[in-house]
């Protein structure tokens, strides 16, 4: 066996330590739903049912409380005195009750402006979205990307580059033609632009303003938004072309199980499991790209055309129906969403897909450049060293040679 196994052991140990640390941190985190509703209700009895200091402090701590005692206290116009009676002109709704109805979007109003979201006058969920975006998505998404880079750096230092183990033949084999490489680089370049401009949108305000100033950041953010929205169509085209071109090579088979059993020889230079044009690892990347692309494209189009597609409430209802969140101790998701909340949840889902996508592609870029000798040539020039093909895609190489022999004229 190769002495590279020691690198695999160190990499595996570090991975286990990171996972255990994440579990410990999650267990130590405060319970967002840890609210003593009975104590809060008892405190309200002293105020005649009005909210108390404890209610306000619980919301400020980010805890989820049952506020139906407020959302249902919106008055009753039919309960007002008749106009010819004392106080009859005041109606059955007080000013606080009217504002509560506006806040919870239950007031019967008419707006002079026309549009999907113009009849929502107060939407206080924006702060909840902003806090979640800054304290959860931006924070842990950033750590995910930095963690992936750190793990790959550690892996490179302990494992080194995967070499071409056998003697090079000097013969080249065409692996990807011009159309294949065009589809790949169209998708890759547009994805890089989307990733960079998306990160500027996420981190520009807290990090870049102090470095480049408000005016320069405003210009950068403006152009980043235009580039992000425009390049997205090139990305969609690239993903569709890749799907149509390569799907027939990415159907799983039994060779994939053999490849996964030895991890493709990634940790041992002497192991070279047989594989077709794409091995099991590349097939996982292919289908992951398709899944992540569907997520970012669907949510991205919804954000490009705001308030046109109200789907998050239906998705949340479906998730609640199958009960998947209860398996992990979480409560149900909200299903009655205002137009603004639809966009806020869509943006959150878009960001989650994007961060997972970027973390995966960082690994893909590593193995295609620094991580493996000869891998970049496949998409760089389209040709690969024959020995590289024999070690990593032996079944595909035999098929290529069989086609070459069949094309030769008989003597």
XYZ file of C-alpha atoms in Angstrom:
411
model
C 0.000 0.000 0.000
C 1.092 3.537 -0.586
C 2.452 5.723 2.196
C -0.283 8.202 1.213
C -2.592 6.375 3.615
C -1.164 8.451 6.445
C -2.485 11.558 4.691
C -5.915 9.990 4.435
C -5.886 9.207 8.167
C -5.006 12.789 9.062
C -7.626 14.173 6.687
C -10.277 11.810 8.077
C -9.352 12.708 11.662
C -9.640 16.436 10.953
C -13.014 15.907 9.273
C -14.301 13.980 12.301
C -13.079 16.727 14.645
C -14.859 19.425 12.579
C -18.114 17.449 12.501
C -18.024 16.745 16.249
C -17.255 20.409 17.002
C -20.214 21.492 14.849
C -22.505 19.072 16.700
C -21.315 20.299 20.090
C -21.824 23.915 19.020
C -25.327 23.180 17.790
C -26.229 21.425 21.038
C -24.919 24.355 23.051
C -26.897 26.886 21.036
C -29.989 28.383 22.686
C -33.356 26.885 21.842
C -35.180 29.411 19.639
C -38.486 27.871 20.633
C -37.698 27.603 24.338
C -40.501 29.925 25.445
C -42.589 29.361 28.567
C -45.948 30.313 27.072
C -47.765 29.598 30.348
C -45.584 32.109 32.209
C -46.093 34.726 29.506
C -49.869 34.194 29.543
C -49.929 34.484 33.346
C -48.017 37.771 33.164
C -50.601 39.159 30.721
C -53.428 38.562 33.170
C -52.132 41.477 35.238
C -52.407 43.779 32.193
C -55.838 42.701 31.102
C -54.441 40.668 28.229
C -52.083 43.304 26.833
C -48.483 42.471 26.022
C -45.934 42.657 28.811
C -42.260 43.420 29.223
C -41.589 39.675 29.090
C -43.239 39.451 25.651
C -41.119 42.281 24.315
C -37.871 40.868 25.752
C -38.629 37.409 24.343
C -39.047 38.850 20.834
C -35.855 40.884 21.184
C -33.984 37.666 22.037
C -35.253 36.185 18.767
C -37.595 33.736 20.463
C -40.789 32.641 18.770
C -43.845 33.447 20.878
C -47.561 32.918 20.396
C -48.804 36.424 19.615
C -52.376 35.527 18.678
C -53.431 37.558 21.707
C -52.321 40.600 19.669
C -53.113 39.551 16.099
C -56.720 38.714 17.042
C -57.298 41.950 18.999
C -58.252 44.068 15.988
C -61.672 45.247 17.089
C -65.054 44.664 15.493
C -66.678 47.423 13.378
C -70.084 45.797 13.896
C -69.710 46.189 17.667
C -69.650 49.991 17.477
C -72.530 52.072 18.760
C -75.062 53.393 16.284
C -74.270 56.852 14.871
C -77.210 58.397 16.767
C -75.987 57.033 20.119
C -73.314 58.285 22.488
C -69.790 57.712 21.068
C -71.443 56.247 17.999
C -69.229 58.141 15.568
C -66.113 56.453 16.964
C -66.980 53.030 15.513
C -65.993 49.661 16.954
C -62.247 49.820 16.222
C -59.781 51.825 18.287
C -56.576 53.272 16.876
C -54.355 50.531 18.435
C -56.691 47.872 17.050
C -56.537 49.440 13.599
C -52.727 49.485 13.643
C -52.638 45.871 14.786
C -54.891 44.910 11.862
C -52.562 46.749 9.494
C -49.523 45.099 10.999
C -50.950 41.591 10.695
C -52.322 42.289 7.209
C -55.919 41.627 8.197
C -57.327 45.116 7.640
C -59.760 45.690 4.793
C -58.044 48.487 2.873
C -57.853 49.959 -0.608
C -54.558 51.358 -1.930
C -54.284 53.976 -4.646
C -51.190 52.218 -6.043
C -51.733 49.012 -7.972
C -49.510 45.960 -7.650
C -49.138 42.585 -5.915
C -47.673 44.022 -2.702
C -49.153 47.522 -2.525
C -51.965 46.595 -0.140
C -49.505 45.489 2.559
C -48.886 48.671 4.531
C -46.877 47.194 7.416
C -44.628 44.134 7.160
C -42.492 43.723 10.248
C -41.028 40.397 9.111
C -38.303 42.324 7.308
C -36.185 42.572 10.449
C -36.514 38.837 11.067
C -35.348 38.217 7.514
C -32.481 40.688 7.839
C -31.266 39.170 11.112
C -31.450 35.652 9.667
C -29.619 36.767 6.526
C -26.809 38.471 8.438
C -26.450 36.209 11.482
C -27.176 32.806 9.955
C -26.826 32.804 6.158
C -23.917 35.223 5.799
C -22.096 33.955 8.885
C -22.339 30.200 8.366
C -22.220 30.470 4.574
C -18.906 32.278 4.878
C -17.564 29.679 7.297
C -18.679 26.933 4.900
C -16.625 28.404 2.056
C -13.602 29.131 4.239
C -13.882 25.686 5.829
C -13.922 24.003 2.422
C -10.848 25.957 1.331
C -9.104 25.088 4.615
C -9.901 21.379 4.344
C -8.669 21.243 0.764
C -5.496 23.101 1.738
C -4.869 20.631 4.567
C -5.617 17.729 2.231
C -3.155 19.067 -0.334
C -0.414 19.482 2.268
C -0.897 15.957 3.649
C -1.851 14.084 0.483
C -0.175 16.079 -2.230
C -1.145 16.048 -5.862
C -2.552 12.844 -7.326
C 0.127 11.934 -9.888
C 0.073 9.919 -13.064
C 1.433 6.791 -11.392
C 2.519 4.863 -14.482
C 5.034 5.786 -17.137
C 3.721 8.404 -19.524
C 3.289 7.245 -23.114
C 3.518 10.595 -24.867
C 0.327 9.748 -26.734
C -2.709 11.999 -26.406
C -6.364 10.973 -26.440
C -9.199 13.346 -27.306
C -11.442 13.505 -24.237
C -13.636 16.552 -24.886
C -14.359 18.213 -28.211
C -14.892 21.901 -28.875
C -18.628 21.839 -28.139
C -18.109 20.019 -24.818
C -15.511 22.524 -23.723
C -17.656 25.458 -24.847
C -20.570 24.192 -22.724
C -18.274 23.667 -19.740
C -16.554 27.047 -19.901
C -19.800 28.908 -20.611
C -21.251 27.423 -17.439
C -18.041 27.763 -15.405
C -17.292 31.391 -16.328
C -20.885 32.522 -15.779
C -20.968 30.662 -12.446
C -17.789 32.402 -11.287
C -19.275 35.798 -12.156
C -22.520 34.896 -10.393
C -20.601 33.726 -7.325
C -18.397 36.832 -7.113
C -21.239 39.305 -7.652
C -23.453 37.365 -5.245
C -20.775 37.529 -2.539
C -20.421 41.272 -3.153
C -24.164 41.612 -2.611
C -23.987 39.560 0.588
C -20.816 40.985 2.167
C -20.293 44.337 0.438
C -22.099 46.524 2.947
C -20.461 45.202 6.142
C -16.952 44.682 4.685
C -16.273 46.771 1.590
C -17.694 50.178 2.534
C -15.015 50.664 5.194
C -12.330 49.778 2.623
C -13.457 51.551 -0.549
C -15.957 54.115 0.686
C -19.702 54.440 0.152
C -19.673 55.924 -3.353
C -17.259 53.370 -4.801
C -19.182 50.571 -3.120
C -22.456 51.917 -4.487
C -21.052 51.762 -8.036
C -19.645 48.271 -7.429
C -22.944 47.033 -5.982
C -24.899 48.549 -8.882
C -22.764 46.906 -11.565
C -22.616 43.655 -9.621
C -26.400 43.513 -9.615
C -26.591 44.168 -13.363
C -23.923 41.558 -14.105
C -25.528 39.026 -11.772
C -28.944 39.379 -13.375
C -27.622 39.369 -16.954
C -25.086 36.544 -16.688
C -27.702 34.286 -15.110
C -29.168 33.606 -18.555
C -25.790 32.403 -19.850
C -25.554 30.094 -16.854
C -29.020 28.674 -17.528
C -28.086 28.013 -21.157
C -24.828 26.340 -20.142
C -26.504 24.028 -17.633
C -29.135 22.977 -20.177
C -26.458 22.211 -22.780
C -24.375 20.225 -20.289
C -27.418 18.236 -19.241
C -28.294 17.356 -22.837
C -24.695 16.561 -23.810
C -23.616 14.480 -20.821
C -26.648 12.881 -19.245
C -26.104 9.603 -21.144
C -22.616 9.300 -19.636
C -23.830 9.947 -16.083
C -26.278 7.092 -15.583
C -25.151 5.169 -12.455
C -23.953 1.569 -12.832
C -22.205 -1.134 -10.816
C -18.753 0.231 -11.657
C -19.654 3.309 -9.627
C -20.068 1.195 -6.480
C -16.615 -0.322 -7.022
C -15.195 3.175 -7.541
C -16.801 4.503 -4.369
C -15.644 1.506 -2.319
C -12.017 2.541 -2.856
C -12.788 6.277 -3.159
C -11.467 6.219 -6.701
C -7.932 5.618 -5.472
C -7.819 9.219 -4.333
C -5.909 8.240 -1.197
C -3.711 5.534 -2.704
C -1.685 5.982 -5.892
C -1.618 2.249 -6.551
C -5.417 1.867 -6.836
C -7.082 2.622 -10.164
C -10.692 1.421 -10.276
C -12.256 1.033 -13.725
C -14.553 3.820 -14.901
C -16.281 4.988 -18.051
C -16.134 8.501 -19.459
C -17.264 9.823 -16.061
C -16.466 8.088 -12.778
C -18.732 7.941 -9.735
C -17.290 11.136 -8.250
C -17.906 13.058 -11.455
C -21.433 11.649 -11.676
C -22.118 12.904 -8.153
C -20.875 16.336 -9.228
C -23.032 16.212 -12.377
C -26.274 15.401 -10.584
C -25.455 17.787 -7.742
C -24.918 20.558 -10.293
C -28.294 19.762 -11.842
C -30.025 19.815 -8.431
C -28.314 22.992 -7.230
C -28.892 24.674 -10.586
C -32.611 23.897 -10.421
C -32.719 25.502 -6.960
C -30.785 28.678 -7.767
C -32.473 29.142 -11.155
C -36.021 28.678 -9.829
C -35.476 31.053 -6.908
C -33.412 33.417 -9.052
C -36.169 33.799 -11.632
C -38.644 34.455 -8.831
C -36.368 37.226 -7.528
C -35.878 38.643 -11.036
C -39.667 38.831 -11.421
C -40.748 39.785 -7.884
C -44.275 39.065 -6.644
C -45.103 37.052 -9.786
C -44.757 33.559 -8.302
C -46.206 32.857 -4.840
C -44.820 29.379 -4.272
C -43.008 29.434 -0.921
C -46.245 29.146 1.073
C -47.236 26.057 -0.934
C -43.775 24.545 -0.497
C -43.890 25.189 3.251
C -47.348 23.585 3.433
C -45.991 20.516 1.630
C -42.997 20.305 3.988
C -45.311 20.608 6.994
C -47.541 17.915 5.527
C -44.807 15.290 5.298
C -43.632 16.175 8.813
C -39.928 16.191 8.003
C -39.166 19.103 10.351
C -40.724 17.339 13.332
C -38.164 14.558 12.904
C -35.493 17.053 13.981
C -37.544 18.749 16.704
C -38.514 21.852 14.692
C -41.955 23.437 14.503
C -44.030 24.008 11.393
C -43.195 26.597 8.757
C -45.550 29.544 8.122
C -47.866 29.021 5.157
C -49.855 32.285 4.997
C -47.231 34.680 3.637
C -47.447 38.268 2.502
C -45.908 39.083 -0.911
C -42.873 40.563 0.835
C -42.415 37.426 2.943
C -42.564 35.313 -0.213
C -39.598 37.278 -1.577
C -37.715 37.160 1.728
C -37.991 33.387 2.034
C -37.134 33.001 -1.652
C -33.962 35.031 -1.109
C -33.006 32.838 1.854
C -33.499 29.629 -0.135
C -31.569 31.143 -3.065
C -28.645 31.989 -0.768
C -28.612 28.520 0.827
C -28.475 26.829 -2.570
C -25.787 29.271 -3.723
C -23.484 28.686 -0.742
C -23.800 24.892 -1.027
C -23.193 25.176 -4.776
C -20.074 27.316 -4.317
C -18.632 24.993 -1.668
C -19.064 22.009 -3.992
C -17.537 23.825 -6.973
C -14.507 24.838 -4.889
C -13.821 21.131 -4.435
C -14.410 20.529 -8.147
C -11.970 23.305 -9.091
C -9.356 21.899 -6.718
C -9.422 18.357 -8.113
C -9.388 19.703 -11.682
C -6.351 21.937 -11.139
C -4.021 21.454 -8.167
C -5.436 18.171 -6.950
C -4.750 15.857 -9.895
C -1.998 15.815 -12.491
C -3.322 15.914 -16.044
C -6.941 16.639 -15.088
C -7.024 20.242 -16.331
C -5.863 19.233 -19.798
C -9.201 17.494 -20.390
C -11.004 20.847 -20.398
C -7.995 22.972 -21.325
C -6.910 21.481 -24.640
C -9.425 18.644 -24.777
C -6.627 16.036 -24.945
C -5.289 13.898 -22.087
C -2.234 11.703 -21.645
C -3.111 8.097 -22.520
C -1.695 6.796 -19.230
C -3.878 9.264 -17.315
C -6.925 7.952 -19.168
C -5.864 4.351 -18.444
C -5.574 5.029 -14.704
C -8.752 7.069 -14.237
C -11.105 6.083 -17.083
C -9.916 2.696 -18.326
C -13.317 1.535 -19.635
C -13.744 4.734 -21.641
C -10.187 4.419 -23.034
C -10.901 0.893 -24.251
C -14.055 2.119 -25.957
C -12.085 4.883 -27.696
C -9.434 2.431 -28.887
C -12.108 0.019 -30.075
C -13.691 2.804 -32.123
C -10.280 3.678 -33.596
C -9.629 0.065 -34.599
C -13.092 -0.180 -36.145
C -12.480 2.992 -38.154
C -9.221 1.692 -39.642
C -9.606 0.225 -43.128
C -9.132 -3.518 -43.409
C -5.901 -4.639 -45.101
